[in-house]
Coordinates of C-alpha atoms and ligand atoms in Angstrom, one line a residue:
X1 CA -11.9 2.7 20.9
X2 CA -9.5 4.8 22.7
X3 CA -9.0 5.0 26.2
X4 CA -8.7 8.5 28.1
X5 CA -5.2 7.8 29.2
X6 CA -4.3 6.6 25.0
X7 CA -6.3 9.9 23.7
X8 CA -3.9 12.3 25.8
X9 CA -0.8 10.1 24.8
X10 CA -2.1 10.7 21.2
X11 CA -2.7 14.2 21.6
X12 CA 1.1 14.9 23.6
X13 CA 2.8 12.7 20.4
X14 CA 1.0 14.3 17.6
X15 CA 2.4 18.1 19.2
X16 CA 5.6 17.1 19.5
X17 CA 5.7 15.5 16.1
X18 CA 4.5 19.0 14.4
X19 CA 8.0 20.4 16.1
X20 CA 9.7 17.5 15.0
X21 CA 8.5 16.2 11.8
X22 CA 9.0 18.5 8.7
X23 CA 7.5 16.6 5.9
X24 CA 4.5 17.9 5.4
X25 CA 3.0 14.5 4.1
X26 CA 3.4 12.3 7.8
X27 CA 2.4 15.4 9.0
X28 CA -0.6 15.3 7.5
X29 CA -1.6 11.7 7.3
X30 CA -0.8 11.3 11.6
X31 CA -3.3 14.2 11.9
X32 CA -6.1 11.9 9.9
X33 CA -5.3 9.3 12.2
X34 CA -5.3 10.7 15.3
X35 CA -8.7 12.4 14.5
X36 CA -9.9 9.2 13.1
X37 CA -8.7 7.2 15.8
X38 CA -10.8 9.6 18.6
X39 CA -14.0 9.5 17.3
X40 CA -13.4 6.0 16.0
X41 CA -14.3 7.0 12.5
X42 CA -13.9 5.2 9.2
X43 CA -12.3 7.4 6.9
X44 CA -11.4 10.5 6.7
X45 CA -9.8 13.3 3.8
X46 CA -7.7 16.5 4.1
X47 CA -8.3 18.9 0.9
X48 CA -5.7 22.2 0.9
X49 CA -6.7 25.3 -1.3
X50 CA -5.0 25.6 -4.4
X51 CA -2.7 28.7 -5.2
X52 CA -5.5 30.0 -7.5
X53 CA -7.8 30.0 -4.5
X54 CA -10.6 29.3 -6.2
X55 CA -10.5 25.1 -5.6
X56 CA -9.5 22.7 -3.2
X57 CA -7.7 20.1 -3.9
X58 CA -8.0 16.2 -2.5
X59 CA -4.9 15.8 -0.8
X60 CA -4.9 13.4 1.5
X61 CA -7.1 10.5 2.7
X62 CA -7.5 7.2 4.4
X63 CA -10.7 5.0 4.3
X64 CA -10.2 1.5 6.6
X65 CA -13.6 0.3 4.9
X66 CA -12.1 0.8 1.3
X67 CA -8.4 -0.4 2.5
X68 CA -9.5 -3.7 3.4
X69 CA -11.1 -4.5 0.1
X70 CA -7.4 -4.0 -1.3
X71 CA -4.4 -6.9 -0.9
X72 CA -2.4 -6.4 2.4
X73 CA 0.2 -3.4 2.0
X74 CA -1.3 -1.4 -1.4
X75 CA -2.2 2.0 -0.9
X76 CA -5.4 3.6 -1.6
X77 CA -4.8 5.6 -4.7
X78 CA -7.5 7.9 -6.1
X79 CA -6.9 10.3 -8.8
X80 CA -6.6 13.7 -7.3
X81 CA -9.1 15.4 -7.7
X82 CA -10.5 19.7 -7.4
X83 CA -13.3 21.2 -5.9
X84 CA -14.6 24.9 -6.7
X85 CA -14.8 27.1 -3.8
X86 CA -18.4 28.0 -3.4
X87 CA -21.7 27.4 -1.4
X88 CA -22.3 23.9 -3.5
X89 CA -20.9 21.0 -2.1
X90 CA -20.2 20.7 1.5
X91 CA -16.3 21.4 1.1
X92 CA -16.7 24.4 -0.5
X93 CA -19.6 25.5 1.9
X94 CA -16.7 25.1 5.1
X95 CA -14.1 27.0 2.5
X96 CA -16.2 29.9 1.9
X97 CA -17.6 31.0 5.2
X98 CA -15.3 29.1 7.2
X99 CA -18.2 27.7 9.4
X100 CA -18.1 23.9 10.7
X101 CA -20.3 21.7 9.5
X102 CA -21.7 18.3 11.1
X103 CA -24.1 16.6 9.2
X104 CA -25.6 13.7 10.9
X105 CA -26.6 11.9 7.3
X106 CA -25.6 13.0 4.2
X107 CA -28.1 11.7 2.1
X108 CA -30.6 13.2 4.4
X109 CA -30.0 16.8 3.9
X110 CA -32.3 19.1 4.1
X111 CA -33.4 20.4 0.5
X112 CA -33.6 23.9 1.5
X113 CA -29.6 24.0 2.7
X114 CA -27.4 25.5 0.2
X115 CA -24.7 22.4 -0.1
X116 CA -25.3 19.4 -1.2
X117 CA -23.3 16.1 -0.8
X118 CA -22.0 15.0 -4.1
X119 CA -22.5 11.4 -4.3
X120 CA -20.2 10.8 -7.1
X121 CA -17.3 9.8 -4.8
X122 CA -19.7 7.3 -3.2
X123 CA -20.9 6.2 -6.5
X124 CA -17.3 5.5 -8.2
X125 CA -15.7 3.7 -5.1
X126 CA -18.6 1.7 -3.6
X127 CA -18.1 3.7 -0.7
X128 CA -21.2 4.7 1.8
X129 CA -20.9 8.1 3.7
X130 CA -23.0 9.0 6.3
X131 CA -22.1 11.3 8.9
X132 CA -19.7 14.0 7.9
X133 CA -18.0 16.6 9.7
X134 CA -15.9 19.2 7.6
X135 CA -14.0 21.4 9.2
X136 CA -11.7 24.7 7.9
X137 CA -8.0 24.7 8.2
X138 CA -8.0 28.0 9.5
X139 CA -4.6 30.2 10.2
X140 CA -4.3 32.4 13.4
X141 CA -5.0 35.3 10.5
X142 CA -7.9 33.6 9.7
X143 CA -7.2 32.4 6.9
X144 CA -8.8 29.0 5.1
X145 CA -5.7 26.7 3.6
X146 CA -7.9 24.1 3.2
X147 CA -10.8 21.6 4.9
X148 CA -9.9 18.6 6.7
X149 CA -13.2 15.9 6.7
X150 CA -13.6 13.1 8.7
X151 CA -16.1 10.6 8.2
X152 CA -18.6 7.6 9.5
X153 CA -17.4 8.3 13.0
X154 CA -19.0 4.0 14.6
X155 CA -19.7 2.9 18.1
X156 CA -18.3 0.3 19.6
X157 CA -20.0 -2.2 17.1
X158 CA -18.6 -0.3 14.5
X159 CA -22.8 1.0 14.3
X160 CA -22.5 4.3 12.3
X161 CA -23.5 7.3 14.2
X162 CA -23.5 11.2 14.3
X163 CA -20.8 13.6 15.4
X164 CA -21.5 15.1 18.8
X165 CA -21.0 18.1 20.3
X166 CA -17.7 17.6 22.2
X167 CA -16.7 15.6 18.5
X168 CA -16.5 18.8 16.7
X169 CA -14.5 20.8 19.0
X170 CA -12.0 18.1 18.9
X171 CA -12.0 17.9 15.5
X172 CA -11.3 22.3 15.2
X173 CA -8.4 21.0 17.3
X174 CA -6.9 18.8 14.4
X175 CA -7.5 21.4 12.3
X176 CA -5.7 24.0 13.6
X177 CA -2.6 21.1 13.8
X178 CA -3.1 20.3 10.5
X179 CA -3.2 24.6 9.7
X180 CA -0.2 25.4 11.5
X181 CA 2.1 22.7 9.6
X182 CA 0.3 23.8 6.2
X183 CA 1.3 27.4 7.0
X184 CA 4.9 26.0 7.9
X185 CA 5.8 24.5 5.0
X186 CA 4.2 27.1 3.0
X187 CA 6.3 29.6 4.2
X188 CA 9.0 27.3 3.8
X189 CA 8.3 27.2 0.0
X190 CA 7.8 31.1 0.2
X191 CA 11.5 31.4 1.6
X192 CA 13.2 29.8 -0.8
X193 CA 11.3 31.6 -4.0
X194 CA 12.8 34.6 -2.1
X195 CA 17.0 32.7 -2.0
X196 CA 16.1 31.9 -5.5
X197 CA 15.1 35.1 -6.3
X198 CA 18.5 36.6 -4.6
X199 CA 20.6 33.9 -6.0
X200 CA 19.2 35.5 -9.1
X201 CA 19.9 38.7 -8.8
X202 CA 23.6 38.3 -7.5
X203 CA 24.7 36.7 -11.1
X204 CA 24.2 39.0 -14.0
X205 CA 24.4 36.1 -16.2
X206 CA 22.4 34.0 -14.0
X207 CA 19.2 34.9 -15.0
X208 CA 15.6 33.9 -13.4
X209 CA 15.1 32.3 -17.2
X210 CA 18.7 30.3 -16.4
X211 CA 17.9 28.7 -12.6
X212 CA 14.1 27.8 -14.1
X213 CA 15.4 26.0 -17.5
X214 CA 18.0 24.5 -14.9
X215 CA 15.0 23.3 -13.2
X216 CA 13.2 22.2 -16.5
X217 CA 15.5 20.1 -18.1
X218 CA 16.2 18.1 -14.6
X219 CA 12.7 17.4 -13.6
X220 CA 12.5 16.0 -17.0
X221 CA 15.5 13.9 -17.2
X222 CA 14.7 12.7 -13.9
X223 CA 11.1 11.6 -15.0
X224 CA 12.9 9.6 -17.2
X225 CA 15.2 8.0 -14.9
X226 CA 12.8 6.8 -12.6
X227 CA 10.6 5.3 -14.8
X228 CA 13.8 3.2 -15.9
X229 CA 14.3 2.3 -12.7
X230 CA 11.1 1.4 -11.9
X231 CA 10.6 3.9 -9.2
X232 CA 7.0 4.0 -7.3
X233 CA 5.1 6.6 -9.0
X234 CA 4.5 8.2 -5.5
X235 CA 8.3 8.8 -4.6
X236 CA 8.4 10.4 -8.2
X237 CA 5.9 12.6 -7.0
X238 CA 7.3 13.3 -3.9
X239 CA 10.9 13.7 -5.4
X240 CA 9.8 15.8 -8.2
X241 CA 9.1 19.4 -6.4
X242 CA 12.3 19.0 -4.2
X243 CA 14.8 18.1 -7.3
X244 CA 12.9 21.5 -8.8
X245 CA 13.5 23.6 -6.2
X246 CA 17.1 22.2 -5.5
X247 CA 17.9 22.6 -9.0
X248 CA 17.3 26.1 -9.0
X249 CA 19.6 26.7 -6.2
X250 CA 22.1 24.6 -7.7
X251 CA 24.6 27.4 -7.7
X252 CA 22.9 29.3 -4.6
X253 CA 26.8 29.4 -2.9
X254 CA 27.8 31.8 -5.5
X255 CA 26.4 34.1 -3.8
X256 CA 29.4 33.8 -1.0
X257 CA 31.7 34.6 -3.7
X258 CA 33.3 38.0 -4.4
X259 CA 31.8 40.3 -7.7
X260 CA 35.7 40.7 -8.6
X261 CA 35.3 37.0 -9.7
X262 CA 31.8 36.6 -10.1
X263 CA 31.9 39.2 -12.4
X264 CA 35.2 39.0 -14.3
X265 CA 34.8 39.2 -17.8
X266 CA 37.4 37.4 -19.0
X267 CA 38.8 33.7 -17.7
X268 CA 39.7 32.9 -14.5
X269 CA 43.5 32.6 -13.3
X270 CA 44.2 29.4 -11.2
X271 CA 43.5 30.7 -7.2
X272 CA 40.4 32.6 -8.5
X273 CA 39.1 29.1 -9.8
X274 CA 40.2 27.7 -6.7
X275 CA 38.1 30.4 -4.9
X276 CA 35.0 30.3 -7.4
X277 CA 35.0 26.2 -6.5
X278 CA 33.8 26.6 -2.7
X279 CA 30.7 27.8 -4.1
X280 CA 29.7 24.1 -4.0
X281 CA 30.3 22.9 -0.7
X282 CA 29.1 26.7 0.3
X283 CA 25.7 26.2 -0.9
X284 CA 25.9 23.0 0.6
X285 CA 25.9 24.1 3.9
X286 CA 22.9 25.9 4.3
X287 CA 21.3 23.0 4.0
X288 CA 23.7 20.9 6.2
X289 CA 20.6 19.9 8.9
X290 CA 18.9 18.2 6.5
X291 CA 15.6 17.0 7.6
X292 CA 13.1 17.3 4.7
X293 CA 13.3 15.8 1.4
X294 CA 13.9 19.0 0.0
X295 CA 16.7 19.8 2.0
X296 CA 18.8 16.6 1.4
X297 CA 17.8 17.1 -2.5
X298 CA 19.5 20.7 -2.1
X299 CA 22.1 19.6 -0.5
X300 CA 22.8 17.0 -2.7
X301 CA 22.8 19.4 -6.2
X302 CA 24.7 22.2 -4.1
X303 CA 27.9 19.7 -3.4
X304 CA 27.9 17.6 -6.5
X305 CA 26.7 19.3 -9.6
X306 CA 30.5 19.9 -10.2
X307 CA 31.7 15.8 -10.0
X308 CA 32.6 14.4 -13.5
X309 CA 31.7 10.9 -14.0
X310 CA 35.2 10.2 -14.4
X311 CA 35.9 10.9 -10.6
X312 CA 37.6 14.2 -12.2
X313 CA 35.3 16.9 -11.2
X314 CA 35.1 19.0 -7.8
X315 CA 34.8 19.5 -4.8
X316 CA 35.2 15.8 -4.3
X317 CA 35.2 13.6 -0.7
X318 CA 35.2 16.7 1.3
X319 CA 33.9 17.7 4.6
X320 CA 31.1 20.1 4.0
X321 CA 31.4 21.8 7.5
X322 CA 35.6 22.3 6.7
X323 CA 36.0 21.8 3.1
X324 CA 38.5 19.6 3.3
X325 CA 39.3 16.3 2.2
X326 CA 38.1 13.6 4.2
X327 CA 40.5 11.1 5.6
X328 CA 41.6 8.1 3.3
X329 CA 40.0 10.9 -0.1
X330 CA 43.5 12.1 -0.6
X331 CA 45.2 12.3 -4.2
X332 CA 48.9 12.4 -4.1
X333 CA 48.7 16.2 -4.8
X334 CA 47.3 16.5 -1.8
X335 CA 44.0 17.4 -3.0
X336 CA 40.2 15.9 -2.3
X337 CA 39.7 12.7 -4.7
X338 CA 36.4 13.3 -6.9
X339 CA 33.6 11.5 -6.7
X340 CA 33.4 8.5 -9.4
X341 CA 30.2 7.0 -10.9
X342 CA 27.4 6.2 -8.5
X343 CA 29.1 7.4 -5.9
X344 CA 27.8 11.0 -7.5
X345 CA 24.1 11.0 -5.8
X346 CA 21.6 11.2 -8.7
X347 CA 20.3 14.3 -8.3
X348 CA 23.7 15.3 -8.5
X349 CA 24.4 13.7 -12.0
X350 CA 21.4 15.0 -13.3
X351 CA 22.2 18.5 -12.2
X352 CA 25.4 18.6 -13.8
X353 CA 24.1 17.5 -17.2
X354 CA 21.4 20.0 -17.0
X355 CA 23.7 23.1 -15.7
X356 CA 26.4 22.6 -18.3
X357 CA 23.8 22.4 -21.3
X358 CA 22.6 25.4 -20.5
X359 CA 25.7 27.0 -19.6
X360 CA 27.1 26.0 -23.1
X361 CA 23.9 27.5 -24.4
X362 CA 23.9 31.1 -23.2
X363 CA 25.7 34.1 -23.0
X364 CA 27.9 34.3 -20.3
X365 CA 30.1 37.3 -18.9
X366 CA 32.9 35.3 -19.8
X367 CA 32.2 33.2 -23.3
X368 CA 29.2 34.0 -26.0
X369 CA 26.6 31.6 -26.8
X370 CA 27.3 28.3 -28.5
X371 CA 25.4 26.9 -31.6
X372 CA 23.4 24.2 -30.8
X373 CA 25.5 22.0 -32.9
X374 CA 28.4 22.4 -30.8
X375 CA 26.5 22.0 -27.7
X376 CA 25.3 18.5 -28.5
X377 CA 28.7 17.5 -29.5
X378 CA 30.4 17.8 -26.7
X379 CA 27.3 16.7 -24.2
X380 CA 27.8 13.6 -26.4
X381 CA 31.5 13.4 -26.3
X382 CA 31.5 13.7 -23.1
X383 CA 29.2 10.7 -22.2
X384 CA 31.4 8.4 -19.3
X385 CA 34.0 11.0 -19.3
X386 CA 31.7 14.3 -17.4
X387 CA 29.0 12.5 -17.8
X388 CA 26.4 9.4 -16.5
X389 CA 26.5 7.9 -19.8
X390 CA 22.4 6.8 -19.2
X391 CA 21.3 10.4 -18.6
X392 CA 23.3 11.5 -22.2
X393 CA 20.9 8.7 -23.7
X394 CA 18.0 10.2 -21.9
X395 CA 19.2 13.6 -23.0
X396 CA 19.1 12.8 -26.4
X397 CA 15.9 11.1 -26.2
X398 CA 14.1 13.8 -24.8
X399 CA 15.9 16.5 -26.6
X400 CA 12.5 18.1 -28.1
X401 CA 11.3 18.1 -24.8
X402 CA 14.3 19.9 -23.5
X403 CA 14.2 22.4 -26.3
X404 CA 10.5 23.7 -25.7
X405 CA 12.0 24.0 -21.7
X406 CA 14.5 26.2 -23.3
X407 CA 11.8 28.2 -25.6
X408 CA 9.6 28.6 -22.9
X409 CA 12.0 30.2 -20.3
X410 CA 14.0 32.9 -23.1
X411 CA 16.5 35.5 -21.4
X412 CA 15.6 38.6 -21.5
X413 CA 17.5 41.0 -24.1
Ligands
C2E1 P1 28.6 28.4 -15.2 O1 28.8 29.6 -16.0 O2 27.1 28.2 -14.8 O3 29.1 27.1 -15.9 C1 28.7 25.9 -15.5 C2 29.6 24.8 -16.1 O4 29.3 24.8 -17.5 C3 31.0 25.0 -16.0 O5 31.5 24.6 -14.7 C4 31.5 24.1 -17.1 O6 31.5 22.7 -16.7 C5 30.5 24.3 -18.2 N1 31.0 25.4 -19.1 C6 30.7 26.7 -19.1 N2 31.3 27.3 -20.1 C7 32.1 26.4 -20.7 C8 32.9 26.4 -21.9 O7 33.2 27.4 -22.5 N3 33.5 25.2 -22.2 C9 33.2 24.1 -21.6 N4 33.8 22.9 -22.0 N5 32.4 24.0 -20.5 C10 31.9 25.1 -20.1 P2 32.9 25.1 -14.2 O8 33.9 25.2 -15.3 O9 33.3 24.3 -13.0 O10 32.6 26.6 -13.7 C11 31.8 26.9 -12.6 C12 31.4 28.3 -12.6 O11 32.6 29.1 -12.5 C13 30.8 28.8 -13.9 O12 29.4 28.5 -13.8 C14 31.1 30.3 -13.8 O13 30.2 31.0 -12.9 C15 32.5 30.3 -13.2 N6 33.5 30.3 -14.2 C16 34.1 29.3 -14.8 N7 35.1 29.7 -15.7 C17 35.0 31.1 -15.7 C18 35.7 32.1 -16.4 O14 36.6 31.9 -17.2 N8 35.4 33.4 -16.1 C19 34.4 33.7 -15.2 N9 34.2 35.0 -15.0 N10 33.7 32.7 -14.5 C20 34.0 31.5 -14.8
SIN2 C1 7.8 20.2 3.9 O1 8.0 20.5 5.0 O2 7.7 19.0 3.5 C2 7.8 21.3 2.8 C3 8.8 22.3 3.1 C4 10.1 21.9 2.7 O3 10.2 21.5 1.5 O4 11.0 21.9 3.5
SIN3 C1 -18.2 17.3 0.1 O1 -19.1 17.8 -0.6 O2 -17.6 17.9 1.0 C2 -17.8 15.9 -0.2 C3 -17.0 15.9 -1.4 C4 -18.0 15.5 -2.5 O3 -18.7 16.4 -3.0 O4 -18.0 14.3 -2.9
FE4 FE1 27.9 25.7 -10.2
FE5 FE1 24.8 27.3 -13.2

């Protein structure tokens, strides 16, 4: 158990890190420990309201008693699962009315209460709850984001015994951690709908249906590429949202760039290409302090969806912050060299595939529409030249994936 000296030390870390940490996921799992770790209690679960509102969703959790039953370093893994917001289960009950609730046994409830524990975690893990206390994640506007539960709070002999008094008050404490970096990185996501939206609405031709097909096909191709490459299911699932998102805002820099070339009808002349270029390392910058995952992923797309495979593509080895070349990157004309290969991050690669299939696809102020024919034969052509020559085989193999993406998001006549 804790000492009084360890508990503040706990509680001094755990507000720093809410200032400091911006992934939402550490976040989140260093608020179960910590109020796991002060009542001494053996496992414990954050669940955070669905956008529908009407279920919460297991999020989170950590369960010592389960853990150890699994070899050293493998992660619990349960499938995610929803709740329905209502009186029912004991969730639900904290969700609707917002009320704390500390059950001493929960296989002792009284009959005449209107929850009821749902045994069927219990049943399908070998698990044995006992005393539960849920608590809302409650916003300063009141209101409910989610519940975070903590559960089988032990003595020193690891007995199991009841939440007291002093117990729950810590534990609205957590809660109201765990709230305000739920809130934070909701708003976060709220923010950049809102530079998506704008980054929409600044490109004729860049339509809503362009930056979400943009997103489509590269969440897809990247699926793909990470099962190749044997990557951990859960990094997947954390990559996936960001490359989304990023993808989207692939071309967010245009919106630095003047409507005389935005907007030209017909092609550009050499300096207004030059000018039209920066919208890659512009982008880039606003996402220059990277510190989540999603801002490295948008920085990432932002800078490189131009590079060709063949080290021929732009802006090249620059310095985001000046746009210039960066010392020892200098071609004889003078100019940046491209990035080549691998050296093109992934997210990158994938981008640029994605953004010039649909480019070649649409109507754009400057060119018409291409036939689908065409399209594919120069994405093929161009495997190892513009290309990562794997992601043109995972193009093609997905390619009925990629054309219900396009079907689904149709531009507006
Ligand atoms: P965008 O319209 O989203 O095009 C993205 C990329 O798709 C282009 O990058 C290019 O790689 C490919 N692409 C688009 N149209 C064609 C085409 O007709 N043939 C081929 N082979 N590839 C095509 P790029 O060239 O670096 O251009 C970047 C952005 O600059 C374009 O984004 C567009 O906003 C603008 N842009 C490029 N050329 C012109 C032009 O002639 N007139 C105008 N008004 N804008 C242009
Ligand atoms: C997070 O903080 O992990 C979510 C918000 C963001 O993507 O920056
Ligand atoms: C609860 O009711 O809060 C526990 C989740 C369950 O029903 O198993
Ligand atoms: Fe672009
Ligand atoms: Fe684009």
């Amino acid at each position: 158990m804790l000492t009084e000296k360890e508990k503040l030390d706990k509680l001094t870390y755990l507000g720093i890190e809410l200032n400091q940490v911006r992934d939402l996921d550490i976040l989140m799992e260093r608020v179960l420990e910590c109020a796991r770790s002060f009542v001494n209690a053996d496992a414990g679960s954050i669940y955070i309201r669905n956008k529908d509102k009407d279920t919460l969703q297991f999020t989170y959790t950590q369960n010592d008693t389960l853990q150890e039953r699994l070899p050293a370093g493998e992660k619990l893994i349960y499938t995610t699962f929803t709740l329905p917001i209502n009186r029912e289960s004991m969730s639900g009950y904290v969700a609707t009315t917002g009320q704390l609730l500390n059950i001493p046994n929960v296989y002792a409830i009284e009959p005449t209460a209107p929850y009821h524990f749902g045994k069927q975690f219990d049943e399908e893990s070998g698990y044995q709850s006992r005393s539960v206390i849920t608590v809302p994640l409650k916003t300063r506007r009141e209101d409910i984001l989610g519940i975070l539960q903590i559960i089988n709070a032990q003595d020193e002999n690891k007995k199991i015994i009841p939440f007291t008094d002093s117990d729950e008050k810590l534990m609205l404490h957590f809660a109201s951690t765990a709230a305000v970096a739920l809130e934070r990185a909701q708003m976060t996501r709220s923010i950049l709908l809102r530079m998506i939206r704008m980054s929409e609405m600044r490109d004729p031709m860049e339509t809503g249906a362009h930056v979400n097909r943009v997103g489509g096909y590269s969440t897809e191709i990247y699926e793909q590429w990470a099962k190749r490459h044997n990557l951990p299911k859960e990094e997947l699932d954390r990559n996936r949202d960001s490359l989304r998102m990023a993808a989207m805002l692939h071309d967010v820099g245009k919106i630095a760039i003047s409507d005389v070339i935005l907007k030209k009808p017909g092609r550009l002349n050499g300096k207004e290409f030059e000018t039209m270029k920066q919208h890659t390392f512009l982008g880039a910058r606003l996402f220059l302090n990277a510190r989540s995952d999603f801002d490295e992923a948008a920085f990432d797309v932002a800078l490189n969806h131009h590079e060709r495979w063949d080290g021929c593509g732009y802006p090249g080895h620059i310095d985001v912050e000046t746009g210039k070349a960066m010392a020892g990157f200098i071609s004889p004309e003078g100019k940046p060299m491209g990035k080549k290969g691998i050296e093109i991050p992934i997210f990158g690669r994938i981008v640029a595939l994605a953004d010039v299939y649909d480019a070649l696809s649409s109507k754009r102020v400057y060119k018409e529409a291409w036939d689908e024919q065409d399209v594919l034969k120069t994405i093929e052509k161009e495997a190892g030249a513009q290309f990562d020559p794997e992601l043109i085989e995972i193009f093609f193999s997905r390619l009925n994936v990629l054309r219900s993406i396009q079907n689904r998001y149709r531009d507006e006549p």
